[in-house]
Amino acid sequence: MSFFVFVMGGVMSSLGKGIASASIGTLLQSRGFSIKMKKLDPYINVDPGTMSPYKHGEVFVMEDGCETDLDFGHYERFIDIKCSAEDSLTTGKVYEKVLEKERRGDYLGSDIQVIPHITNEIKDFIIEGSSDVDFTICEMGGTIGDIEGLPYIEALRQLIVEFGKEKVICIALTYLPYIKVSEELKTKPTQHSIKQLQSMGVQPDIILCRSEKNLTEDIKAKLSMFCNVKKENVIVALDANNIYLIPKMFHKNGLDRQIYSHFKLLGESAELKATKDIEEKWGSIENTILNCTNTVRLSIVGKYIKLKDAYISLSQAIMHGGFANNTKVEVDWIDSEDNFTNIENKLSQTSALIVPGGFSSRGVEGKIFAIKYARENKLPFLGICLGMQLAIIESCRNIAKINATSGEFGEEGEFVIDFMDSWACGDTTEKRNKACNKGGTMRLGSYPCKIIPNSLASKVYGQNVITERHRHRYEVNIKKYKHIFEKAGLIFSGTSLDGALPEIVERQDNPFFIATQAHPEFKSRPFSPHPLFSHLIKASLEFLGN
Ligand code: GLN
């Protein structure tokens, strides 16, 4: 059985538990340990697929099509692993399972209770698959004290009793507010939060203190005493300018060392090797971040721009594309509902455009306007999912001169993008039904795509067959509008393996105009930037004349 690392958050949300967990993962990996990342989300939704990106941030899609929390994006990017549906648990899923068992009569007539039935289900999830790895890292969603989180803390308490602290470590990420006028870091919110955790029977072993200032020895001593944690286990997590600077900073502050010390895994030569590895790997990213020689400005025209987390994988993939070109990319977030003059003004000051994924008709006219601007002004353009559908609509409207639209927008017009109830996938036919619930009508997860030779796509990918992750309901209606697409100058340079579904489209009248039905941003990594993003940044440097 593995060691278990639990990461929970106190004082408030948005402290970066996902990034902290991912950083711990990469540090343990550097010492040669195999790891599994799991996330326990106390919300009652079965998955975040139906949650608004405005409130919850992006829905991250795994290879297997599981729609999940954005933290899985951090895990995959930092640790370069592929997570799966089995790694993600929500209260909705727990209840779904328990109620299914109850209906089947599995509980033999007993009354179903939070303890033990719900907590057992949570524990089973945590333990499942743990014997295959050295470490299981479990991030607990929510904040200590949330009502929804209570069964999770209780399950953790029981696990500690069952396995002992020699197998389990609890890390609480908290926040120390800094009061400017008195120049003081305050520990009281952390003290209260940890007391609350203790009152539920769980004693943290490490307190990771998110703070804008370094901790004095006095503050560490105070937190150590009031929170019942060793002084060397009170560790600062300073605000960082870039999330990829965090693993190295955590290592420098001794976080991984204290984890090894807790599990009695200290070993000088293994640690020295790990330090060298971390220095090399994360130090090289640090160098790139600090020493970029170029800067480009890139526009994103989207609907959810008020909450940057709604496009987190996209922003990360853009940054990775910058790493590949030694370039700092400044992003200009343009509201697709802004007026056309403002959109045009902003576009004229940048050297690339991305129109990302999205749902419903709100703001689509602004996006179509932006795509037209990019096409006519030879601005490098990358369309993603809805961005590809709109690129097709734009060319059909403005070049082939038809009243093109998508079935999603529910208007009159030619549905060049439309709902498809079935499509071939290998030897089987996948079906979907418009009348079934919202979560069930999407094409989700990884699909292969055949690339046409001598296309921009083949230059970018350098491969004949690729796979990308999908999350959409609508498809290009090539059966009905093939002749119109040809007239509009659209080239389908990537298709499903049987050629039936267009997956990538490009234009030849702009040196870099490419759009994909998939979400390439989910597969980009800091150490292996996705080629669509590195080529987009390269094209934007060329657009600038660099
Ligand atoms: N709304 C479009 C569809 O469902 C695009 C989805 C997306 O961009 N992820 O097909």
Coordinates of C-alpha atoms and ligand atoms in Angstrom, one line a residue:
M1 CA 0.0 0.0 0.0
S2 CA 1.2 3.5 -0.8
F3 CA 1.9 6.4 1.6
F4 CA -1.0 8.9 1.6
V5 CA -0.5 12.7 1.4
F6 CA -3.7 14.7 2.1
V7 CA -3.7 18.3 1.1
M8 CA -6.5 20.5 2.5
G9 CA -7.1 24.2 2.6
G10 CA -8.0 26.5 5.5
V11 CA -9.0 30.1 6.0
M12 CA -10.3 30.7 2.5
S13 CA -10.5 29.3 -1.0
S14 CA -8.3 30.0 -4.0
L15 CA -5.1 29.5 -2.2
G16 CA -3.7 27.2 -4.8
K17 CA -4.3 23.8 -3.3
G18 CA -4.3 22.2 -6.7
I19 CA -0.9 23.8 -7.6
A20 CA 0.5 22.9 -4.2
S21 CA -0.7 19.3 -4.6
A22 CA 0.8 19.1 -8.1
S23 CA 4.0 20.6 -6.9
I24 CA 4.3 18.0 -4.1
G25 CA 3.6 15.4 -6.8
T26 CA 6.5 16.5 -9.0
L27 CA 8.9 16.8 -6.1
L28 CA 8.1 13.3 -4.9
Q29 CA 8.4 12.1 -8.5
S30 CA 11.9 13.7 -8.7
R31 CA 13.0 11.3 -5.9
G32 CA 12.0 8.4 -8.1
F33 CA 8.7 7.7 -6.4
S34 CA 5.6 6.7 -8.4
I35 CA 2.5 8.7 -7.6
K36 CA -1.2 8.9 -8.1
M37 CA -3.2 12.1 -7.9
K38 CA -6.7 12.0 -6.6
K39 CA -9.2 14.8 -6.0
L40 CA -12.1 14.7 -3.6
D41 CA -14.7 17.4 -4.4
P42 CA -17.4 18.0 -1.8
Y43 CA -19.9 19.6 -4.2
I44 CA -23.1 17.7 -4.9
N45 CA -22.8 17.8 -8.7
V46 CA -21.8 14.4 -10.1
D47 CA -19.1 16.2 -12.2
P48 CA -18.4 19.8 -13.0
G49 CA -19.6 19.3 -16.6
T50 CA -22.8 21.3 -16.0
M51 CA -21.2 24.0 -13.8
S52 CA -20.8 27.5 -15.1
P53 CA -17.1 28.3 -16.0
Y54 CA -17.9 31.8 -14.7
K55 CA -18.2 30.4 -11.2
H56 CA -16.2 27.2 -11.1
G57 CA -13.5 27.8 -13.8
E58 CA -12.7 25.6 -16.7
V59 CA -14.0 22.0 -17.0
F60 CA -10.9 19.9 -17.6
V61 CA -11.4 16.9 -19.9
M62 CA -9.3 13.8 -19.4
E63 CA -8.2 11.3 -22.0
D64 CA -11.1 9.0 -21.1
G65 CA -13.6 11.8 -21.5
C66 CA -14.2 12.4 -17.8
E67 CA -15.2 16.1 -17.3
T68 CA -13.5 17.2 -14.2
D69 CA -12.1 19.9 -12.1
L70 CA -9.4 22.3 -13.4
D71 CA -7.0 21.0 -10.7
F72 CA -6.5 17.9 -12.8
G73 CA -5.0 20.2 -15.4
H74 CA -2.4 21.2 -12.9
Y75 CA -1.6 17.6 -12.0
E76 CA -1.2 16.6 -15.6
R77 CA 0.9 19.6 -16.5
F78 CA 3.2 19.5 -13.5
I79 CA 3.7 15.8 -13.2
D80 CA 3.2 14.8 -16.8
I81 CA 0.7 12.0 -16.0
K82 CA -2.6 11.1 -17.5
C83 CA -5.4 11.1 -14.9
S84 CA -8.6 9.2 -15.3
A85 CA -12.2 9.2 -14.1
E86 CA -11.3 6.9 -11.2
D87 CA -9.1 9.7 -9.8
S88 CA -12.0 12.1 -9.3
L89 CA -14.7 11.9 -6.7
T90 CA -17.5 14.3 -5.9
T91 CA -20.3 14.0 -3.3
G92 CA -22.7 13.5 -6.2
K93 CA -20.7 10.5 -7.3
V94 CA -20.6 9.1 -3.7
Y95 CA -24.3 9.4 -3.3
E96 CA -25.0 8.0 -6.7
K97 CA -23.0 4.9 -5.8
V98 CA -24.5 4.5 -2.3
L99 CA -28.0 4.9 -3.6
E100 CA -27.5 2.4 -6.3
K101 CA -26.2 -0.1 -3.7
E102 CA -29.2 0.7 -1.5
R103 CA -31.7 0.0 -4.4
R104 CA -29.9 -3.2 -5.1
G105 CA -30.3 -4.3 -1.5
D106 CA -26.6 -4.5 -0.9
Y107 CA -26.9 -3.1 2.6
L108 CA -29.1 -5.9 3.8
G109 CA -31.8 -3.8 5.4
S110 CA -29.6 -1.5 7.4
D111 CA -30.4 2.2 7.5
I112 CA -28.0 4.2 5.4
Q113 CA -26.0 6.8 7.2
V114 CA -23.2 9.3 6.5
I115 CA -21.1 7.2 8.9
P116 CA -20.3 4.5 7.9
H117 CA -21.9 4.2 4.4
I118 CA -20.8 7.6 2.9
T119 CA -17.5 7.6 4.7
N120 CA -16.8 4.0 3.6
E121 CA -17.4 4.9 0.0
I122 CA -15.0 7.8 0.3
K123 CA -12.3 5.6 1.9
D124 CA -12.7 3.0 -0.8
F125 CA -12.1 5.6 -3.4
I126 CA -9.0 6.9 -1.6
I127 CA -7.5 3.4 -1.3
E128 CA -8.5 2.1 -4.7
G129 CA -5.4 1.6 -6.9
S130 CA -3.0 2.9 -4.1
S131 CA -1.1 -0.4 -4.0
D132 CA 0.2 0.3 -7.5
V133 CA 2.1 3.4 -6.5
D134 CA 4.5 4.7 -3.8
F135 CA 2.4 7.8 -3.0
T136 CA -1.2 8.7 -3.3
I137 CA -1.8 12.4 -3.1
C138 CA -5.3 13.4 -2.3
E139 CA -6.4 17.0 -2.6
M140 CA -9.5 17.8 -0.6
G141 CA -11.7 20.4 -2.3
G142 CA -13.4 23.2 -0.4
T143 CA -12.2 24.8 2.8
I144 CA -11.8 23.4 6.3
G145 CA -15.2 23.9 8.1
D146 CA -17.4 23.7 5.0
I147 CA -20.5 21.6 5.8
E148 CA -20.1 19.6 2.6
G149 CA -16.6 18.7 3.5
L150 CA -17.4 17.1 6.9
P151 CA -17.8 13.5 5.6
Y152 CA -14.4 13.8 3.9
I153 CA -12.6 14.9 7.0
E154 CA -14.3 12.2 8.9
A155 CA -13.2 9.6 6.3
L156 CA -9.7 10.9 6.7
R157 CA -9.9 10.7 10.5
Q158 CA -10.9 7.0 10.2
L159 CA -8.1 6.3 7.7
I160 CA -5.5 7.7 10.1
V161 CA -6.9 5.4 12.8
E162 CA -6.7 2.4 10.4
F163 CA -3.3 3.0 8.8
G164 CA -1.6 5.2 11.4
K165 CA 0.5 8.3 10.8
E166 CA 3.3 6.2 9.5
K167 CA 1.3 5.8 6.4
V168 CA -0.6 9.2 6.3
I169 CA 0.5 12.8 6.3
C170 CA -1.9 15.8 6.4
I171 CA -0.8 19.1 5.0
A172 CA -3.0 22.1 5.6
L173 CA -2.5 25.0 3.2
T174 CA -3.6 28.2 5.0
Y175 CA -3.3 32.0 4.5
L176 CA -1.5 34.6 6.6
P177 CA -2.9 38.0 5.9
Y178 CA -0.4 40.9 5.9
I179 CA -1.5 44.1 7.5
K180 CA 0.4 46.9 5.7
V181 CA 0.0 49.7 8.3
S182 CA 1.4 47.6 11.1
E183 CA 3.6 45.6 8.8
E184 CA 2.5 42.4 10.4
L185 CA 1.6 38.9 9.2
K186 CA -1.4 37.6 11.2
T187 CA -1.6 34.0 12.3
K188 CA -5.1 34.1 14.0
P189 CA -7.1 32.9 11.0
T190 CA -4.8 29.9 10.6
Q191 CA -5.0 29.1 14.3
H192 CA -8.8 29.1 14.1
S193 CA -8.9 27.0 11.0
I194 CA -6.5 24.4 12.4
K195 CA -8.5 24.3 15.7
Q196 CA -11.6 23.5 13.6
L197 CA -9.7 20.7 11.9
Q198 CA -8.5 19.4 15.3
S199 CA -12.1 19.5 16.6
M200 CA -13.0 17.0 13.9
G201 CA -10.2 14.7 15.1
V202 CA -7.6 15.5 12.5
Q203 CA -4.2 16.9 13.4
P204 CA -2.2 18.4 10.5
D205 CA 1.4 17.5 10.3
I206 CA 2.6 20.3 8.0
I207 CA 1.2 23.8 7.7
L208 CA 1.9 25.4 4.4
C209 CA 1.4 29.1 4.9
R210 CA 0.5 31.1 1.8
S211 CA 1.9 34.5 2.4
E212 CA 3.2 37.6 0.6
K213 CA 6.0 37.9 3.1
N214 CA 8.5 35.4 4.5
L215 CA 7.8 34.0 7.9
T216 CA 10.0 35.1 10.8
E217 CA 11.2 32.5 13.4
D218 CA 8.7 34.1 15.8
I219 CA 5.7 33.5 13.6
K220 CA 6.8 29.9 12.9
A221 CA 7.2 29.3 16.7
K222 CA 3.8 30.8 17.3
L223 CA 2.0 28.7 14.7
S224 CA 3.9 25.7 15.9
M225 CA 2.8 26.1 19.4
F226 CA -0.9 27.0 18.7
C227 CA -1.4 24.5 16.0
N228 CA 0.5 21.6 17.6
V229 CA 2.9 21.2 14.6
K230 CA 6.7 20.9 14.7
K231 CA 8.3 24.3 14.0
E232 CA 10.2 22.9 11.0
N233 CA 6.9 21.8 9.6
V234 CA 5.6 25.4 9.4
I235 CA 6.6 26.2 5.9
V236 CA 6.0 29.3 3.8
A237 CA 4.4 29.2 0.4
L238 CA 5.3 32.7 -0.9
D239 CA 3.2 34.3 -3.7
A240 CA 5.0 33.5 -6.9
N241 CA 5.0 35.5 -10.2
N242 CA 4.7 32.3 -12.2
I243 CA 3.2 28.9 -11.0
Y244 CA 6.1 27.0 -12.5
L245 CA 8.5 28.6 -10.0
I246 CA 6.6 27.0 -7.1
P247 CA 8.0 23.4 -7.1
K248 CA 11.6 24.7 -6.8
M249 CA 10.5 27.1 -4.1
F250 CA 8.8 24.4 -2.1
H251 CA 11.8 22.2 -2.4
K252 CA 14.1 25.1 -1.2
N253 CA 11.8 25.6 1.8
G254 CA 12.0 22.0 2.7
L255 CA 8.5 20.8 2.0
D256 CA 9.5 17.4 0.4
R257 CA 12.2 16.9 3.0
Q258 CA 9.7 17.2 5.8
I259 CA 7.4 14.7 4.1
Y260 CA 10.3 12.2 3.8
S261 CA 11.2 12.9 7.5
H262 CA 7.6 12.2 8.5
F263 CA 7.6 8.8 6.7
K264 CA 11.2 8.1 7.8
L265 CA 12.4 8.1 4.2
L266 CA 15.4 10.3 4.6
G267 CA 18.4 9.3 2.6
E268 CA 21.3 11.6 1.8
S269 CA 22.3 10.4 -1.6
A270 CA 18.7 10.0 -2.9
E271 CA 17.9 13.5 -1.7
L272 CA 21.0 15.0 -3.3
K273 CA 20.0 13.3 -6.6
A274 CA 16.5 14.6 -6.3
T275 CA 17.7 18.1 -5.6
K276 CA 19.9 18.0 -8.7
D277 CA 16.9 16.7 -10.7
I278 CA 14.6 19.5 -9.4
E279 CA 17.3 22.1 -10.0
E280 CA 17.8 20.9 -13.6
K281 CA 14.2 20.4 -14.5
W282 CA 12.4 23.3 -12.8
G283 CA 15.5 25.5 -13.0
S284 CA 15.5 25.3 -16.7
I285 CA 11.8 26.6 -16.8
E286 CA 12.8 29.3 -14.3
N287 CA 15.6 30.4 -16.6
T288 CA 13.2 30.5 -19.6
I289 CA 10.6 32.5 -17.6
L290 CA 13.2 35.0 -16.3
N291 CA 15.2 35.4 -19.5
C292 CA 12.7 35.5 -22.4
T293 CA 14.2 37.5 -25.2
N294 CA 11.0 38.4 -27.1
T295 CA 7.5 39.6 -26.2
V296 CA 4.3 39.2 -28.2
R297 CA 0.8 40.3 -27.5
L298 CA -2.0 37.9 -28.3
S299 CA -5.7 38.4 -28.2
I300 CA -8.3 36.0 -26.9
V301 CA -11.9 36.9 -27.8
G302 CA -14.1 35.1 -25.4
K303 CA -17.2 35.2 -23.3
Y304 CA -15.9 34.1 -19.8
I305 CA -13.0 36.6 -19.6
K306 CA -14.0 37.9 -16.2
L307 CA -12.8 34.8 -14.5
K308 CA -9.4 33.8 -15.8
D309 CA -9.7 30.3 -14.4
A310 CA -12.4 29.7 -17.1
Y311 CA -9.5 29.5 -19.6
I312 CA -6.7 28.2 -17.4
S313 CA -5.5 25.4 -19.6
L314 CA -5.6 27.7 -22.5
S315 CA -3.5 30.4 -20.7
Q316 CA -1.0 27.7 -19.7
A317 CA -0.7 26.3 -23.2
I318 CA -0.1 29.8 -24.5
M319 CA 2.6 30.3 -21.9
H320 CA 4.2 26.9 -22.9
G321 CA 4.1 28.1 -26.6
G322 CA 6.0 31.1 -25.4
F323 CA 8.6 28.9 -23.6
A324 CA 9.2 27.1 -26.9
N325 CA 10.0 30.4 -28.6
N326 CA 11.8 32.1 -25.7
T327 CA 9.0 34.5 -25.7
K328 CA 6.9 36.2 -23.1
V329 CA 3.3 36.2 -24.2
E330 CA 1.1 39.0 -23.0
V331 CA -2.6 38.2 -23.4
D332 CA -5.2 40.8 -24.2
W333 CA -8.5 39.4 -23.1
I334 CA -11.3 40.8 -25.3
D335 CA -14.9 40.5 -24.3
S336 CA -16.8 39.1 -27.3
E337 CA -19.8 41.2 -26.3
D338 CA -17.9 44.4 -26.7
N339 CA -18.7 46.6 -29.7
F340 CA -17.0 45.8 -33.0
T341 CA -15.0 49.1 -33.0
N342 CA -13.4 48.3 -29.7
I343 CA -12.7 44.7 -30.7
E344 CA -11.0 45.9 -33.9
N345 CA -8.9 48.5 -32.0
K346 CA -7.7 45.9 -29.6
L347 CA -7.0 43.4 -32.4
S348 CA -4.9 45.9 -34.3
Q349 CA -2.5 46.1 -31.3
T350 CA -1.8 42.4 -31.1
S351 CA -0.1 39.9 -33.3
A352 CA -2.2 36.7 -32.9
L353 CA -5.8 35.8 -32.2
I354 CA -7.3 32.8 -30.4
V355 CA -11.0 32.2 -30.4
P356 CA -11.5 29.5 -27.7
G357 CA -14.2 27.0 -26.9
G358 CA -17.6 28.1 -25.6
F359 CA -21.3 27.3 -25.5
S360 CA -24.5 29.1 -26.6
S361 CA -25.0 32.1 -28.9
R362 CA -24.0 34.8 -26.6
G363 CA -21.1 36.8 -27.9
V364 CA -20.7 34.8 -31.1
E365 CA -21.1 37.8 -33.4
G366 CA -18.1 39.5 -31.8
K367 CA -16.1 36.4 -32.2
I368 CA -17.1 36.0 -35.9
F369 CA -16.1 39.7 -36.4
A370 CA -12.7 39.0 -34.8
I371 CA -12.1 36.0 -37.1
K372 CA -13.0 38.0 -40.2
Y373 CA -10.5 40.7 -39.0
A374 CA -7.8 38.0 -38.6
R375 CA -8.5 36.4 -42.0
E376 CA -8.5 39.7 -43.9
N377 CA -5.4 41.1 -42.0
K378 CA -3.4 37.9 -42.1
L379 CA -3.3 37.9 -38.3
P380 CA -2.1 34.5 -37.1
F381 CA -5.3 32.7 -35.9
L382 CA -6.0 29.6 -33.9
G383 CA -9.7 28.5 -33.4
I384 CA -10.6 26.0 -30.7
C385 CA -13.8 24.0 -30.8
L386 CA -16.5 26.7 -31.0
G387 CA -13.7 28.9 -32.4
M388 CA -13.4 26.4 -35.3
Q389 CA -17.1 26.3 -35.8
L390 CA -17.3 30.1 -36.0
A391 CA -14.3 30.2 -38.4
I392 CA -16.3 28.0 -40.7
I393 CA -19.4 30.1 -40.3
E394 CA -17.4 33.3 -41.0
S395 CA -15.9 32.0 -44.3
C396 CA -19.3 30.6 -45.4
R397 CA -21.0 33.9 -44.6
N398 CA -18.5 36.3 -46.0
I399 CA -16.9 34.4 -48.9
A400 CA -19.5 31.8 -50.0
K401 CA -22.2 34.3 -49.2
I402 CA -24.7 32.0 -47.5
N403 CA -26.6 32.7 -44.3
A404 CA -24.5 30.2 -42.3
T405 CA -25.1 29.4 -38.6
S406 CA -24.9 26.6 -36.1
G407 CA -27.8 24.4 -34.8
E408 CA -26.7 25.5 -31.4
F409 CA -27.8 29.1 -31.9
G410 CA -31.4 28.0 -32.8
E411 CA -31.9 30.7 -35.4
E412 CA -33.0 30.6 -39.0
G413 CA -30.2 29.9 -41.5
E414 CA -28.0 27.2 -43.1
F415 CA -26.8 24.9 -40.3
V416 CA -23.2 24.4 -41.5
I417 CA -22.6 23.3 -38.0
D418 CA -25.2 20.9 -36.6
F419 CA -26.1 18.2 -34.1
M420 CA -25.2 14.7 -35.3
D421 CA -26.9 11.8 -33.7
S422 CA -24.3 9.2 -34.7
W423 CA -20.8 8.9 -35.9
A424 CA -18.4 6.1 -36.5
C425 CA -15.6 5.4 -34.0
G426 CA -13.4 2.5 -35.0
D427 CA -15.6 -0.5 -35.6
T428 CA -18.5 0.9 -33.6
T429 CA -21.0 3.6 -34.1
E430 CA -21.4 6.1 -31.3
K431 CA -24.9 7.5 -30.8
R432 CA -26.3 10.5 -29.0
N433 CA -29.8 11.7 -28.5
K434 CA -30.7 15.4 -28.3
A435 CA -33.5 14.7 -25.9
C436 CA -31.2 13.0 -23.3
N437 CA -29.8 15.0 -20.4
K438 CA -27.2 17.7 -21.0
G439 CA -24.3 15.7 -19.6
G440 CA -25.0 12.9 -22.1
T441 CA -24.9 14.5 -25.5
M442 CA -21.3 15.5 -25.9
R443 CA -18.4 14.0 -27.8
L444 CA -16.0 13.7 -25.0
G445 CA -12.4 12.5 -24.5
S446 CA -9.6 11.5 -26.9
Y447 CA -10.3 10.8 -30.6
P448 CA -7.8 10.1 -33.3
C449 CA -7.5 12.4 -36.3
K450 CA -5.9 11.8 -39.7
I451 CA -3.8 14.6 -41.0
I452 CA -3.7 15.5 -44.7
P453 CA -0.1 15.7 -46.1
N454 CA 1.4 19.0 -47.2
S455 CA -1.0 21.0 -45.0
L456 CA -0.3 23.5 -42.3
A457 CA -1.6 20.9 -39.8
S458 CA 1.0 18.3 -41.0
K459 CA 3.7 20.9 -40.7
V460 CA 2.6 21.7 -37.2
Y461 CA 2.1 18.2 -35.9
G462 CA 4.7 16.4 -38.0
Q463 CA 2.6 13.3 -37.8
N464 CA 0.0 11.5 -39.9
V465 CA -2.3 10.5 -37.1
I466 CA -2.8 12.4 -33.9
T467 CA -5.2 12.3 -31.0
E468 CA -6.8 15.2 -29.2
R469 CA -9.4 15.6 -26.5
H470 CA -12.9 16.7 -27.4
R471 CA -15.9 18.3 -25.6
H472 CA -18.7 19.4 -27.9
R473 CA -22.2 18.6 -29.1
Y474 CA -22.1 20.0 -32.6
E475 CA -20.1 18.9 -35.7
V476 CA -19.3 20.3 -39.2
N477 CA -22.2 19.4 -41.5
I478 CA -19.9 18.2 -44.3
K479 CA -22.5 15.9 -45.8
K480 CA -24.7 18.8 -46.8
Y481 CA -22.4 21.7 -47.3
K482 CA -19.2 20.2 -48.8
H483 CA -19.5 22.3 -52.0
I484 CA -20.1 25.5 -50.0
F485 CA -17.0 24.9 -47.8
E486 CA -14.9 24.4 -51.0
K487 CA -16.3 27.7 -52.4
A488 CA -15.4 29.4 -49.1
G489 CA -11.8 28.3 -49.4
L490 CA -11.9 26.0 -46.3
I491 CA -9.5 23.1 -46.3
F492 CA -10.2 20.2 -44.0
S493 CA -6.6 19.2 -43.2
G494 CA -7.6 16.8 -40.3
T495 CA -10.5 14.4 -40.3
S496 CA -11.7 11.4 -38.3
L497 CA -10.0 8.2 -39.4
D498 CA -12.9 7.3 -41.8
G499 CA -12.8 10.8 -43.2
A500 CA -16.4 11.5 -42.1
L501 CA -15.9 14.1 -39.5
P502 CA -13.8 17.2 -40.2
E503 CA -11.5 17.9 -37.2
I504 CA -9.1 20.5 -38.4
V505 CA -9.7 23.3 -40.9
E506 CA -7.3 25.8 -42.4
R507 CA -7.1 28.6 -45.0
Q508 CA -4.4 29.3 -47.5
D509 CA -4.9 33.0 -47.8
N510 CA -3.4 33.6 -44.4
P511 CA 0.1 32.2 -43.5
F512 CA -1.2 30.8 -40.2
F513 CA -5.0 30.3 -40.0
I514 CA -5.9 27.0 -38.4
A515 CA -8.8 25.8 -36.2
T516 CA -9.5 22.5 -34.5
Q517 CA -12.7 20.9 -33.3
A518 CA -10.7 19.5 -30.3
H519 CA -9.1 21.2 -27.3
P520 CA -5.3 21.0 -27.8
E521 CA -4.8 23.1 -24.7
F522 CA -5.5 20.1 -22.4
K523 CA -2.5 18.2 -23.7
S524 CA 0.1 21.0 -23.6
R525 CA 2.8 20.7 -20.9
P526 CA 5.5 23.1 -19.7
F527 CA 8.2 20.6 -20.8
S528 CA 6.5 19.7 -24.1
P529 CA 4.5 22.6 -25.4
H530 CA 1.7 21.7 -27.7
P531 CA 2.8 22.3 -31.3
L532 CA -0.3 24.3 -32.2
F533 CA 0.6 26.8 -29.6
S534 CA 4.3 26.9 -30.2
H535 CA 3.7 27.4 -33.9
L536 CA 1.1 30.1 -33.2
I537 CA 3.6 32.0 -31.1
K538 CA 6.3 31.5 -33.8
A539 CA 3.8 32.8 -36.4
S540 CA 3.0 35.8 -34.3
L541 CA 6.8 36.6 -34.0
E542 CA 7.0 36.4 -37.8
F543 CA 3.9 38.6 -38.1
L544 CA 5.8 41.2 -36.1
G545 CA 8.8 40.8 -38.5
N546 CA 11.0 39.1 -35.9
Ligands
GLN1 N1 -20.7 24.7 -28.2 C1 -20.1 24.0 -29.2 C2 -20.5 22.5 -29.3 O1 -21.1 22.1 -28.3 C3 -18.6 24.1 -29.0 C4 -18.2 23.5 -27.7 C5 -16.8 23.9 -27.2 O2 -16.3 24.9 -27.7 N2 -16.2 23.2 -26.3 O3 -20.3 21.9 -30.3

